GROMACS .gro file of N, CA and C in nm:
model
  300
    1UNK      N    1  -0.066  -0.072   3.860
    1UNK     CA    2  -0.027  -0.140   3.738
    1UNK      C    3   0.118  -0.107   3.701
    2UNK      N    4   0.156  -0.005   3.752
    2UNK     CA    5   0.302   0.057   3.672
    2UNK      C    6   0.369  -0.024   3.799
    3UNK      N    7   0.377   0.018   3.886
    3UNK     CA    8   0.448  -0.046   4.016
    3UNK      C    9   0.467  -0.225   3.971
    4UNK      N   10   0.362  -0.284   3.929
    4UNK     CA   11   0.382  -0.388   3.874
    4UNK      C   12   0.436  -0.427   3.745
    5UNK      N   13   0.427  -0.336   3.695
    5UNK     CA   14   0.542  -0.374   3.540
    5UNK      C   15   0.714  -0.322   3.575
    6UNK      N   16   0.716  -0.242   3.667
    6UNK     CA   17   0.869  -0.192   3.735
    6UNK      C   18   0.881  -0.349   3.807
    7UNK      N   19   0.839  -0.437   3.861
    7UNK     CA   20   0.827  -0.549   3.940
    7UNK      C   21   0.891  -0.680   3.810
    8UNK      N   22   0.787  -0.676   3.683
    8UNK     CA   23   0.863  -0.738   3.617
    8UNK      C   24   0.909  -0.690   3.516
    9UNK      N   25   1.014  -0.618   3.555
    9UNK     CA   26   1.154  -0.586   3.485
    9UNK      C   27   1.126  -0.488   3.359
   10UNK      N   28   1.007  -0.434   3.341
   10UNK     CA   29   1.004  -0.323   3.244
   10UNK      C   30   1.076  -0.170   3.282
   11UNK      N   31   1.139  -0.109   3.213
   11UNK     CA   32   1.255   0.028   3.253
   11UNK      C   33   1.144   0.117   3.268
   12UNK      N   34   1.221   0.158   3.420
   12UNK     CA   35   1.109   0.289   3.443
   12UNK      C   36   1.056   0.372   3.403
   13UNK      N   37   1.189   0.429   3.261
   13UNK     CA   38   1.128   0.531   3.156
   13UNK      C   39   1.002   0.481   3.083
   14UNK      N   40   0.994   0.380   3.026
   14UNK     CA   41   0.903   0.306   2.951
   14UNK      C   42   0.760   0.320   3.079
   15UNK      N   43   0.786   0.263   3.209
   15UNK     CA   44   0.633   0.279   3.288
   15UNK      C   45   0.613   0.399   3.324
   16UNK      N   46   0.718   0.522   3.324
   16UNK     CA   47   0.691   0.659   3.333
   16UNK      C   48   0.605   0.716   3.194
   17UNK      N   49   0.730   0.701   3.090
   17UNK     CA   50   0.574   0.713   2.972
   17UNK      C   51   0.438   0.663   2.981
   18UNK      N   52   0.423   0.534   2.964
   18UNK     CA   53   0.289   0.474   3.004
   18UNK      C   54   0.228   0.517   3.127
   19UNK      N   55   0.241   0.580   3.222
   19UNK     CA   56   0.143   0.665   3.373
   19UNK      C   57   0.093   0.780   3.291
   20UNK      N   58   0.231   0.837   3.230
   20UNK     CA   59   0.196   0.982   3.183
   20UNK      C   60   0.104   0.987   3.091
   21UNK      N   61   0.150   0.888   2.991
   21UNK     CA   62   0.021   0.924   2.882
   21UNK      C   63  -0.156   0.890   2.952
   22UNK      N   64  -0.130   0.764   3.039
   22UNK     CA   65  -0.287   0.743   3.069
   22UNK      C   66  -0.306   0.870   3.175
   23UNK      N   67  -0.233   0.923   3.230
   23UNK     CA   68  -0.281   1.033   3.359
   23UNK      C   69  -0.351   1.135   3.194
   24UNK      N   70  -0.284   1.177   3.104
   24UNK     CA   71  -0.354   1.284   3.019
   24UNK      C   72  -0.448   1.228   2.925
   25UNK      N   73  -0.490   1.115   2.945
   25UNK     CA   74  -0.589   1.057   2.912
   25UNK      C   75  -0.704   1.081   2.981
   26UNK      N   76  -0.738   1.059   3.079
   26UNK     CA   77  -0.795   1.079   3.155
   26UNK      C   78  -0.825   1.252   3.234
   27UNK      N   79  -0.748   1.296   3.193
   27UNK     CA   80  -0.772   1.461   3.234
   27UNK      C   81  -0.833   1.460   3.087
   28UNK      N   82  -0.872   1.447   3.008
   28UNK     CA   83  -0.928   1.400   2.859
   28UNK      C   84  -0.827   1.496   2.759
   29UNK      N   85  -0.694   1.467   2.780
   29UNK     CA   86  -0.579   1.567   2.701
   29UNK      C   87  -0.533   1.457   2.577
   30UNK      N   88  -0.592   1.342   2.545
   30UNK     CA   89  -0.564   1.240   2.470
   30UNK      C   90  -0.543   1.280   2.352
   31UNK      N   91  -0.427   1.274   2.291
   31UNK     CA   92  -0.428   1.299   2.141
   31UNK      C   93  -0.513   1.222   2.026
   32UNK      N   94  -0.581   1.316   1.945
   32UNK     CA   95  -0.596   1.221   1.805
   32UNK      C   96  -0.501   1.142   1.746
   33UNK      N   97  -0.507   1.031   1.703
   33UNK     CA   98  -0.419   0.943   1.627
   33UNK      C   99  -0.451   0.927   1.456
   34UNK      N  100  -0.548   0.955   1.459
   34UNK     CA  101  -0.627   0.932   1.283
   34UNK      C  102  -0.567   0.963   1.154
   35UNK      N  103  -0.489   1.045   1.213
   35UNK     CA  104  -0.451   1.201   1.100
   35UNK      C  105  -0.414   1.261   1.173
   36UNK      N  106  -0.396   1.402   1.057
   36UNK     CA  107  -0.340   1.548   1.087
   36UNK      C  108  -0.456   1.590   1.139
   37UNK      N  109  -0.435   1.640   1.283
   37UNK     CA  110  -0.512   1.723   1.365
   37UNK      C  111  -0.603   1.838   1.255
   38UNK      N  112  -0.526   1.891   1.173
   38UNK     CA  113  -0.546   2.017   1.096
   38UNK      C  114  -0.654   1.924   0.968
   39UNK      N  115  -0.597   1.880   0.930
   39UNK     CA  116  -0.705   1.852   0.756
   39UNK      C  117  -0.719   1.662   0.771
   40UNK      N  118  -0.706   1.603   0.890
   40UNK     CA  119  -0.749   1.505   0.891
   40UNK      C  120  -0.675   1.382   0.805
   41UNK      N  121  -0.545   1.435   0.715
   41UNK     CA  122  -0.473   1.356   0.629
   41UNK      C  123  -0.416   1.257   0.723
   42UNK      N  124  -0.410   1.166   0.609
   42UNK     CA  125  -0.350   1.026   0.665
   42UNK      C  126  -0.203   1.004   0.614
   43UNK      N  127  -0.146   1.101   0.550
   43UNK     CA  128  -0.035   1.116   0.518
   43UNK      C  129   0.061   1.171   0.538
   44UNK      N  130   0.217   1.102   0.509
   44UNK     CA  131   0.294   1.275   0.485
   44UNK      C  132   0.302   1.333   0.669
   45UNK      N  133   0.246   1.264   0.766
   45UNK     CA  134   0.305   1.297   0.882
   45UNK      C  135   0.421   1.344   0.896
   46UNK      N  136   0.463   1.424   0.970
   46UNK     CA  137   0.580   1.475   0.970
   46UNK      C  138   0.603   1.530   1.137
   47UNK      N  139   0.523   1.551   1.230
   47UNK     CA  140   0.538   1.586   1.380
   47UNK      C  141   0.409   1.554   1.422
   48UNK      N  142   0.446   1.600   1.569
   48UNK     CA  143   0.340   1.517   1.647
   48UNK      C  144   0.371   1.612   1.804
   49UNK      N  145   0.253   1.667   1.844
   49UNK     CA  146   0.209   1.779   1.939
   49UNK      C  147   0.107   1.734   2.028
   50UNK      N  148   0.158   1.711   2.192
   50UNK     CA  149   0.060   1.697   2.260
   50UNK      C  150   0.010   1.818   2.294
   51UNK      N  151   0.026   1.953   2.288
   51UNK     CA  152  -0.069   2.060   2.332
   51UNK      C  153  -0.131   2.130   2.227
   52UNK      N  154  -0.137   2.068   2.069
   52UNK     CA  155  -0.194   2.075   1.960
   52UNK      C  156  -0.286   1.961   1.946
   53UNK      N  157  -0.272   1.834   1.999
   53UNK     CA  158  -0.354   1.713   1.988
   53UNK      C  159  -0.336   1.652   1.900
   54UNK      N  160  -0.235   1.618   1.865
   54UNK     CA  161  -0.177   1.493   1.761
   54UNK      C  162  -0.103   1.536   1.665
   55UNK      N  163  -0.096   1.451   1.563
   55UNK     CA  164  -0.014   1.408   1.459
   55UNK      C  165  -0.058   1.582   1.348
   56UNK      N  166   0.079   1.610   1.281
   56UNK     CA  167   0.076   1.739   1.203
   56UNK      C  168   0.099   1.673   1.065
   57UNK      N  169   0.091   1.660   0.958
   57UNK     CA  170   0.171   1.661   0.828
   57UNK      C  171   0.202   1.746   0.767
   58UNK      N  172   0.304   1.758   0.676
   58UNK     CA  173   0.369   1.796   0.589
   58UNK      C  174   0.298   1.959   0.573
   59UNK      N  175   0.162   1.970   0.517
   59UNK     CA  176   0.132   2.063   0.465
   59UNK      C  177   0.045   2.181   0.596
   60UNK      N  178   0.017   2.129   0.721
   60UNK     CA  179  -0.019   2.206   0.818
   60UNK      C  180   0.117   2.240   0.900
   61UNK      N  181   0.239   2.181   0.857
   61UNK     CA  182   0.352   2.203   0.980
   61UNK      C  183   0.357   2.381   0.978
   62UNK      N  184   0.369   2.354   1.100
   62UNK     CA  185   0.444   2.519   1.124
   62UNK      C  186   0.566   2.536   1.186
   63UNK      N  187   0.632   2.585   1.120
   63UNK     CA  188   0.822   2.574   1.162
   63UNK      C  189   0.856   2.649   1.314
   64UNK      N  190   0.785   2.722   1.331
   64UNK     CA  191   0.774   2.793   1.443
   64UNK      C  192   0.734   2.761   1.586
   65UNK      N  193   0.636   2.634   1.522
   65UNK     CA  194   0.554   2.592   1.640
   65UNK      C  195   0.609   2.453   1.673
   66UNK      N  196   0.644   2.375   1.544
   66UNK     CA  197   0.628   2.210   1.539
   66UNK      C  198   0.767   2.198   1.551
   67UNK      N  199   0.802   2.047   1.573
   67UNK     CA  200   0.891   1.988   1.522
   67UNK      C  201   0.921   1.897   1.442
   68UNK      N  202   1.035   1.888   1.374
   68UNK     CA  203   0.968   1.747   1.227
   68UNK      C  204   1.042   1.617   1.272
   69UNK      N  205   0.988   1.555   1.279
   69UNK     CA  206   1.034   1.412   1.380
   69UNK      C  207   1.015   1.269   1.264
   70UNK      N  208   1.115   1.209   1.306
   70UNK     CA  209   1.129   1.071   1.268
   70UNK      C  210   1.006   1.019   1.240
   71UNK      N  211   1.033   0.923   1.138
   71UNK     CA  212   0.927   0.813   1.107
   71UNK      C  213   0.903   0.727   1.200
   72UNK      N  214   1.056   0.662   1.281
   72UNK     CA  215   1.030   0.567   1.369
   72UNK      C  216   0.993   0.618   1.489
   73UNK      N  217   1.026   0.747   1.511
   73UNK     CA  218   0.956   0.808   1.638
   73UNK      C  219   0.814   0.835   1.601
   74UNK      N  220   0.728   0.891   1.527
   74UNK     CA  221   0.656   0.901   1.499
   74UNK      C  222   0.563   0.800   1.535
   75UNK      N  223   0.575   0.686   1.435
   75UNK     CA  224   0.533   0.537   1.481
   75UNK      C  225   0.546   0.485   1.625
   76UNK      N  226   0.624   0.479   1.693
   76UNK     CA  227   0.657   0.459   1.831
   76UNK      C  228   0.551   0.546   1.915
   77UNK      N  229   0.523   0.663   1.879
   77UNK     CA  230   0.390   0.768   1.931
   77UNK      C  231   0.285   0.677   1.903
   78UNK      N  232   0.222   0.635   1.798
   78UNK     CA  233   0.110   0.599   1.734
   78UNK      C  234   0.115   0.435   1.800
   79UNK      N  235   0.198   0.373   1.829
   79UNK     CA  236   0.156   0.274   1.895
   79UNK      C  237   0.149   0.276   2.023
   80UNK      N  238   0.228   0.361   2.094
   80UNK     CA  239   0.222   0.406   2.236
   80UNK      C  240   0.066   0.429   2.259
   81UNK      N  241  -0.018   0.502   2.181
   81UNK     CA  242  -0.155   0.601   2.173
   81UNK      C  243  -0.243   0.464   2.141
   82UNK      N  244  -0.214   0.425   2.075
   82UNK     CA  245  -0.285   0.308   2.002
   82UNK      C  246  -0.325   0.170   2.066
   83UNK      N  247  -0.208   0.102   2.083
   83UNK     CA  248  -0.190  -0.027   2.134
   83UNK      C  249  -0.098  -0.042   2.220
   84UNK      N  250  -0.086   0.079   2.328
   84UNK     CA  251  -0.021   0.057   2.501
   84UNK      C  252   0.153  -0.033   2.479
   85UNK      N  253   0.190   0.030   2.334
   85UNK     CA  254   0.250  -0.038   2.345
   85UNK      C  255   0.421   0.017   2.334
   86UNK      N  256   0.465   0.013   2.480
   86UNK     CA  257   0.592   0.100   2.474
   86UNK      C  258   0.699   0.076   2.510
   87UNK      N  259   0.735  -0.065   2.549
   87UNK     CA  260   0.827  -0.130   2.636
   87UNK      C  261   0.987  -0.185   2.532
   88UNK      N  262   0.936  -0.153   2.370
   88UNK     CA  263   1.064  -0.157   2.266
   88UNK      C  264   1.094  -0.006   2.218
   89UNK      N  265   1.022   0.072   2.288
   89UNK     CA  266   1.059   0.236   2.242
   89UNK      C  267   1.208   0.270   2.336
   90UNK      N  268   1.272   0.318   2.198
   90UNK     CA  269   1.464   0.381   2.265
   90UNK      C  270   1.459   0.448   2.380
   91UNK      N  271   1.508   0.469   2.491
   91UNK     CA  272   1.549   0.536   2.569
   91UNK      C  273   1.507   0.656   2.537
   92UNK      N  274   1.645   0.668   2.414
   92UNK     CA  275   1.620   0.849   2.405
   92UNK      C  276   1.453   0.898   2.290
   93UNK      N  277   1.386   0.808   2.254
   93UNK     CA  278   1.252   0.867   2.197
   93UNK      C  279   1.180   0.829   2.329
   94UNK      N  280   1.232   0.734   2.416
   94UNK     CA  281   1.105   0.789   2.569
   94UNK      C  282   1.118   0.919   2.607
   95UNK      N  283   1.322   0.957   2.624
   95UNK     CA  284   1.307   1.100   2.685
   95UNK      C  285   1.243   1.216   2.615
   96UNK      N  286   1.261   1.206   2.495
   96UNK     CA  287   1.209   1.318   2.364
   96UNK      C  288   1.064   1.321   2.414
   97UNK      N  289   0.968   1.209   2.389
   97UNK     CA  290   0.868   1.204   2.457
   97UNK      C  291   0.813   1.299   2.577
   98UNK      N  292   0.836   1.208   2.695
   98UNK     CA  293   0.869   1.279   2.779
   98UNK      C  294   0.893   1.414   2.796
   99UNK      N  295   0.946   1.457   2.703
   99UNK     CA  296   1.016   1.634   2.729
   99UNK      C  297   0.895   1.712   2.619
  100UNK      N  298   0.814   1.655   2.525
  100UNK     CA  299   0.708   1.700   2.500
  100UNK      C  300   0.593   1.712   2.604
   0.00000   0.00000   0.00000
């Protein structure tokens, strides 16, 4: 499938994200999307941890551990997770990605 979206003209970073996330899907490393991993809030997001399992807000962040990330990156996660959908995500929030 990726070999075929590199075929029509989608950037490799974009079908490298999309392998990666379904390969840790399938090892069942899939992040929650719902909420804050921690208290389940739907708010107030503020980072987002694949070896924590999703989305952090505001009041579980830990400065030590997390990072506090964009709204539009944020969102760009949640539709990536959501609705496969990654082919208008920036360059540099694929690499940020990626480097998580």
């Amino acid at each position: 499938e990726c070999f075929d979206k590199l075929e029509n003209g989608v950037k490799p970073l974009s079908c490298l994200e999309y392998y990666l996330k379904n390969v840790t899907n399938l090892l069942g490393y899939e992040p929650s999307i719902k909420g804050c991993i921690e208290c389940n809030k739907k708010t107030n997001l503020i980072s987002f941890s694949l070896s924590d399992g999703g989305f952090i807000c505001s009041n579980c962040f830990k400065e030590d551990r997390h990072l506090k990330l964009g709204k539009e990156f944020l969102n760009d996660i949640y539709l990536l997770y959501k609705e496969n959908k990654y082919e208008n995500i920036l360059d540099n929030r694929l690499l940020k990605l990626f480097n998580m």
